[in-house]
Amino acid sequence: MPSWKLVSGLFIGFVGSLMAAIGIGFAMVEVPNENLAARSQNNVYYWSDKTRMVATGTGVNRQNVSIEQIPKAMRYAVISAENKSFYQDSGVDPMGILRAVANMARGGQTQGGSTITQQYVKNTYLSQDQTLTRKAREMFISIKVGAKLDKNKILQGYLNTSYFGRGAYGIQAAAQTYYGKDAEDLEPTECAVLAALLKGPTYYDPAGAQDLDKSATPTANHKRSEERWRWILGEMHKDKHLTDAEYQKALVKYPEPDGRKATKSMTGQISYLVDTAKRYVLNHSDITEAQFDQGGYQIYTTFDKNKVNALSAAVKKIQKTRLDPKQREKDKYVQFGAASVLPDDGAIVALYGGDGYEKGHFTNNADTSGVPVGSTWKPFVLAAAMQYGTYRSDGQGISPLSKYNGNDRLKVKNQDGSDVLKKDGSVFYQRNESPRQWGYITLRKAMEQSVNTPFVQLGMDVGMSKVRDVAKASGILDASFATLNPSFAIGTSTPSAIRMADAYATFAASGKHVDPYSVVSVKKDGQELPGFTKPKPTRALPEAVADNVTATLENVIQNGTGQNARALGRTAAGKTGTTDSNKSAWFVGYTQQLSTSVAMFRENPKDHELLSMNGTAGVDSIHGGDIPTLVWTEYMKAALKGQNDPGFPDAPAIGTVQHEPGLPTPTPTVSATPSPTPSDTPSPTPSKTTTSPSPSASESCNFPWGNKCNGSTNGNGNGIGGTDSGGTDGGTSPSPTISETVGDGSTRGNGNGGIFGGQNG
């Protein structure tokens, strides 16, 4: 055992060495020149062809003021919130430093707890790097600054150098930016709001326009700001910096800051492109927003100038021809959001975020969550059914030719056969958009006509968690998902336009998914920064599943609710979407080269609440197949001009036919079918109905998706690949419930022959 003398000697030696090291460090570290921190540059953004898009900023927005020009309420708001012992401490918080050092040594995130003096030193003399070396220098410099400078000088310096968001450095710039007044004119209640921003403007700016994650929205930010404002006023009152009367007066009403304002060159879609690229940079690097706004970065984006202009022009053209807010109240507050992504690549080549910052619209509609996508969600349900099957199919995927009941107002069943119940215990009935009784129809037909009831029950049979898994694998973010109830199958989730375009790009790329990206490289001082490697593709869906979804969505455009997109004049697939109370309408569609989503909605500008579009554009209700599809088609024509039409890969037969229980068994019958006479007065002629041929016998008409089922001389049918019509001269099926069996009709009857209607037409 070592003697007590040896232990004591070692301890004293260690402490002495430590004190000597600290003394040497203290002596060696000089207070840097404050002026070096004031240098700033522009950030320059570039189009995808490397031509210059825009330069943001003209240096740091900062105007220094004296301590006398800073209201006492502002000084004490910061002290009460950040550093209560400011006037008594030595300028450092040893325990806070030890906590931060220990956490960094473990590789964890940095922690707060710095004194106002330390934060002033960091703002003024040091970089924002979170390293042990920088932390040690900060401590020594803070001690020297604390001993050398008067406390009011330190507080003045801190409030003149702190970042308040929106490009504003210092309290004077912040007062002008948020309240349009000089710092010396701020009210105590306004001071508390500005003090809250020091905790992080990304999350405490009530406008939320520069938020970097899905928890930071205008609504969430406003709530956080108001909560911290109230807490700071309470701390000021507790610390006796506000009298009882001043405290009660300050609490009367939250002092709403001014909205964000457009800066020079940040007009039209440029503001939203910059917003999107900036978010991407901050999310894929260690650069803080304060560092980024000091400038000096070159950001090379994926945005195609011609496509951006074409998308904006398409929105403006349809707006002008269909909307008249001066004459129709329901045309006010109508907004659009759109995005265009390259399949098999992920590059965002175009987006439409709104009318522009210069018109007071600071929310990027292309990259915000909150607008339900409606029936554009149904392809994920179908994909899940084809990939995983239902609880009755023993894990085997099911075919899009499986039939489900398409009637209106149906009970929805759980997998155990029980009825789905509402919260009050009553039975839940699913509604369609119209009361039409479709009977049992194929999933393909249900997608074509956007019938809700089959997909709600299908989602329950597959399991909504499987639907969510498919959507997530295709590119939808967790934060966008709605509750997994029956309505989940028909689009209660709220992904952004960018994410919907990206998810449909997964179908276009035969099941390969690539995360969307907007920045290809970032440079600073001539050096390329790490973190901006192009995202790699992953296998999200089996190829056969994705190609069968595409074939089904081709049919939506050719024969269903998306027929307005046929004007594109090339092979395309897509899906319309409309939500409850007509609060939003979507069209998402793609070719093999380009995937684009268009959202249309009305929003109350005061509280961001969605409003019904019933009556908008002078029609009873807006559907995804109307204005959104027109915008999509107008844009895609321009975006794809001069490119070839490669079509899509052939979709192989997939899955087993697994009908919903309750499907009537068709039996051969003889019935009379009308045959037109020259006077168009029908007269009965015999017609028969037979069951569908087996899949193996149907390959002659390119089963299951070919528009090639030609009938006899006068029966030119579309078969499986087209509508339910058995051809120009095909027969008429006798019953809606078996409307997709053979349409073997009269010589000249216009019929609904269905999936094999053309064979004997």
mmCIF file with all atom_site columns, N, CA and C in Angstrom, residues 716-719 722-728 750-754 757-758:
data_model
loop_
_atom_site.group_PDB
_atom_site.id
_atom_site.type_symbol
_atom_site.label_atom_id
_atom_site.label_alt_id
_atom_site.label_comp_id
_atom_site.label_asym_id
_atom_site.label_entity_id
_atom_site.label_seq_id
_atom_site.pdbx_PDB_ins_code
_atom_site.Cartn_x
_atom_site.Cartn_y
_atom_site.Cartn_z
_atom_site.occupancy
_atom_site.B_iso_or_equiv
_atom_site.pdbx_formal_charge
_atom_site.auth_seq_id
_atom_site.auth_comp_id
_atom_site.auth_asym_id
_atom_site.auth_atom_id
_atom_site.pdbx_PDB_model_num
ATOM 1  N N  . ASN A 1 716 ? -65.310 -4.072 -80.758 1.00 0.00 ? 716 ASN A N  1
ATOM 2  C CA . ASN A 1 716 ? -63.925 -3.663 -80.555 1.00 0.00 ? 716 ASN A CA 1
ATOM 3  C C  . ASN A 1 716 ? -63.765 -3.195 -79.124 1.00 0.00 ? 716 ASN A C  1
ATOM 4  N N  . GLY A 1 717 ? -63.472 -4.113 -78.185 1.00 0.00 ? 717 GLY A N  1
ATOM 5  C CA . GLY A 1 717 ? -63.531 -3.797 -76.756 1.00 0.00 ? 717 GLY A CA 1
ATOM 6  C C  . GLY A 1 717 ? -62.193 -3.398 -76.173 1.00 0.00 ? 717 GLY A C  1
ATOM 7  N N  . ASN A 1 718 ? -62.272 -2.726 -75.046 1.00 0.00 ? 718 ASN A N  1
ATOM 8  C CA . ASN A 1 718 ? -61.059 -2.335 -74.355 1.00 0.00 ? 718 ASN A CA 1
ATOM 9  C C  . ASN A 1 718 ? -60.605 -3.376 -73.349 1.00 0.00 ? 718 ASN A C  1
ATOM 10 N N  . GLY A 1 719 ? -61.457 -4.341 -73.047 1.00 0.00 ? 719 GLY A N  1
ATOM 11 C CA . GLY A 1 719 ? -61.079 -5.432 -72.161 1.00 0.00 ? 719 GLY A CA 1
ATOM 12 C C  . GLY A 1 719 ? -60.547 -4.951 -70.825 1.00 0.00 ? 719 GLY A C  1
ATOM 13 N N  . GLY A 1 722 ? -58.942 -1.320 -70.470 1.00 0.00 ? 722 GLY A N  1
ATOM 14 C CA . GLY A 1 722 ? -59.666 -0.081 -70.692 1.00 0.00 ? 722 GLY A CA 1
ATOM 15 C C  . GLY A 1 722 ? -60.836 0.077  -69.762 1.00 0.00 ? 722 GLY A C  1
ATOM 16 N N  . THR A 1 723 ? -61.943 0.590  -70.329 1.00 0.00 ? 723 THR A N  1
ATOM 17 C CA . THR A 1 723 ? -63.105 0.838  -69.500 1.00 0.00 ? 723 THR A CA 1
ATOM 18 C C  . THR A 1 723 ? -63.905 -0.436 -69.339 1.00 0.00 ? 723 THR A C  1
ATOM 19 N N  . ASP A 1 724 ? -65.082 -0.295 -68.722 1.00 0.00 ? 724 ASP A N  1
ATOM 20 C CA . ASP A 1 724 ? -65.970 -1.434 -68.613 1.00 0.00 ? 724 ASP A CA 1
ATOM 21 C C  . ASP A 1 724 ? -66.774 -1.625 -69.882 1.00 0.00 ? 724 ASP A C  1
ATOM 22 N N  . SER A 1 725 ? -66.498 -0.822 -70.884 1.00 0.00 ? 725 SER A N  1
ATOM 23 C CA . SER A 1 725 ? -67.270 -0.951 -72.114 1.00 0.00 ? 725 SER A CA 1
ATOM 24 C C  . SER A 1 725 ? -66.756 -2.118 -72.935 1.00 0.00 ? 725 SER A C  1
ATOM 25 N N  . GLY A 1 726 ? -67.667 -2.933 -73.427 1.00 0.00 ? 726 GLY A N  1
ATOM 26 C CA . GLY A 1 726 ? -67.269 -4.084 -74.213 1.00 0.00 ? 726 GLY A CA 1
ATOM 27 C C  . GLY A 1 726 ? -66.976 -3.729 -75.646 1.00 0.00 ? 726 GLY A C  1
ATOM 28 N N  . GLY A 1 727 ? -66.909 -2.511 -75.974 1.00 0.00 ? 727 GLY A N  1
ATOM 29 C CA . GLY A 1 727 ? -66.608 -2.098 -77.343 1.00 0.00 ? 727 GLY A CA 1
ATOM 30 C C  . GLY A 1 727 ? -67.758 -1.321 -77.935 1.00 0.00 ? 727 GLY A C  1
ATOM 31 N N  . THR A 1 728 ? -67.507 -0.722 -79.059 1.00 0.00 ? 728 THR A N  1
ATOM 32 C CA . THR A 1 728 ? -68.524 0.091  -79.710 1.00 0.00 ? 728 THR A CA 1
ATOM 33 C C  . THR A 1 728 ? -69.808 -0.692 -79.926 1.00 0.00 ? 728 THR A C  1
ATOM 34 N N  . ASN A 1 750 ? -74.508 -0.977 -77.448 1.00 0.00 ? 750 ASN A N  1
ATOM 35 C CA . ASN A 1 750 ? -73.428 -0.343 -76.699 1.00 0.00 ? 750 ASN A CA 1
ATOM 36 C C  . ASN A 1 750 ? -73.437 -0.933 -75.303 1.00 0.00 ? 750 ASN A C  1
ATOM 37 N N  . GLY A 1 751 ? -72.351 -1.606 -74.891 1.00 0.00 ? 751 GLY A N  1
ATOM 38 C CA . GLY A 1 751 ? -72.419 -2.369 -73.654 1.00 0.00 ? 751 GLY A CA 1
ATOM 39 C C  . GLY A 1 751 ? -71.358 -2.004 -72.648 1.00 0.00 ? 751 GLY A C  1
ATOM 40 N N  . ASN A 1 752 ? -71.504 -2.606 -71.493 1.00 0.00 ? 752 ASN A N  1
ATOM 41 C CA . ASN A 1 752 ? -70.553 -2.463 -70.407 1.00 0.00 ? 752 ASN A CA 1
ATOM 42 C C  . ASN A 1 752 ? -69.881 -3.813 -70.188 1.00 0.00 ? 752 ASN A C  1
ATOM 43 N N  . GLY A 1 753 ? -69.210 -4.286 -71.162 1.00 0.00 ? 753 GLY A N  1
ATOM 44 C CA . GLY A 1 753 ? -68.711 -5.650 -71.135 1.00 0.00 ? 753 GLY A CA 1
ATOM 45 C C  . GLY A 1 753 ? -67.664 -5.930 -70.092 1.00 0.00 ? 753 GLY A C  1
ATOM 46 N N  . GLY A 1 754 ? -66.865 -4.939 -69.696 1.00 0.00 ? 754 GLY A N  1
ATOM 47 C CA . GLY A 1 754 ? -65.963 -5.161 -68.592 1.00 0.00 ? 754 GLY A CA 1
ATOM 48 C C  . GLY A 1 754 ? -64.667 -5.805 -68.988 1.00 0.00 ? 754 GLY A C  1
ATOM 49 N N  . GLY A 1 757 ? -64.825 -7.887 -71.963 1.00 0.00 ? 757 GLY A N  1
ATOM 50 C CA . GLY A 1 757 ? -65.955 -7.489 -72.789 1.00 0.00 ? 757 GLY A CA 1
ATOM 51 C C  . GLY A 1 757 ? -65.681 -7.524 -74.265 1.00 0.00 ? 757 GLY A C  1
ATOM 52 N N  . GLY A 1 758 ? -64.443 -7.360 -74.660 1.00 0.00 ? 758 GLY A N  1
ATOM 53 C CA . GLY A 1 758 ? -64.162 -7.286 -76.083 1.00 0.00 ? 758 GLY A CA 1
ATOM 54 C C  . GLY A 1 758 ? -64.055 -8.628 -76.772 1.00 0.00 ? 758 GLY A C  1
#
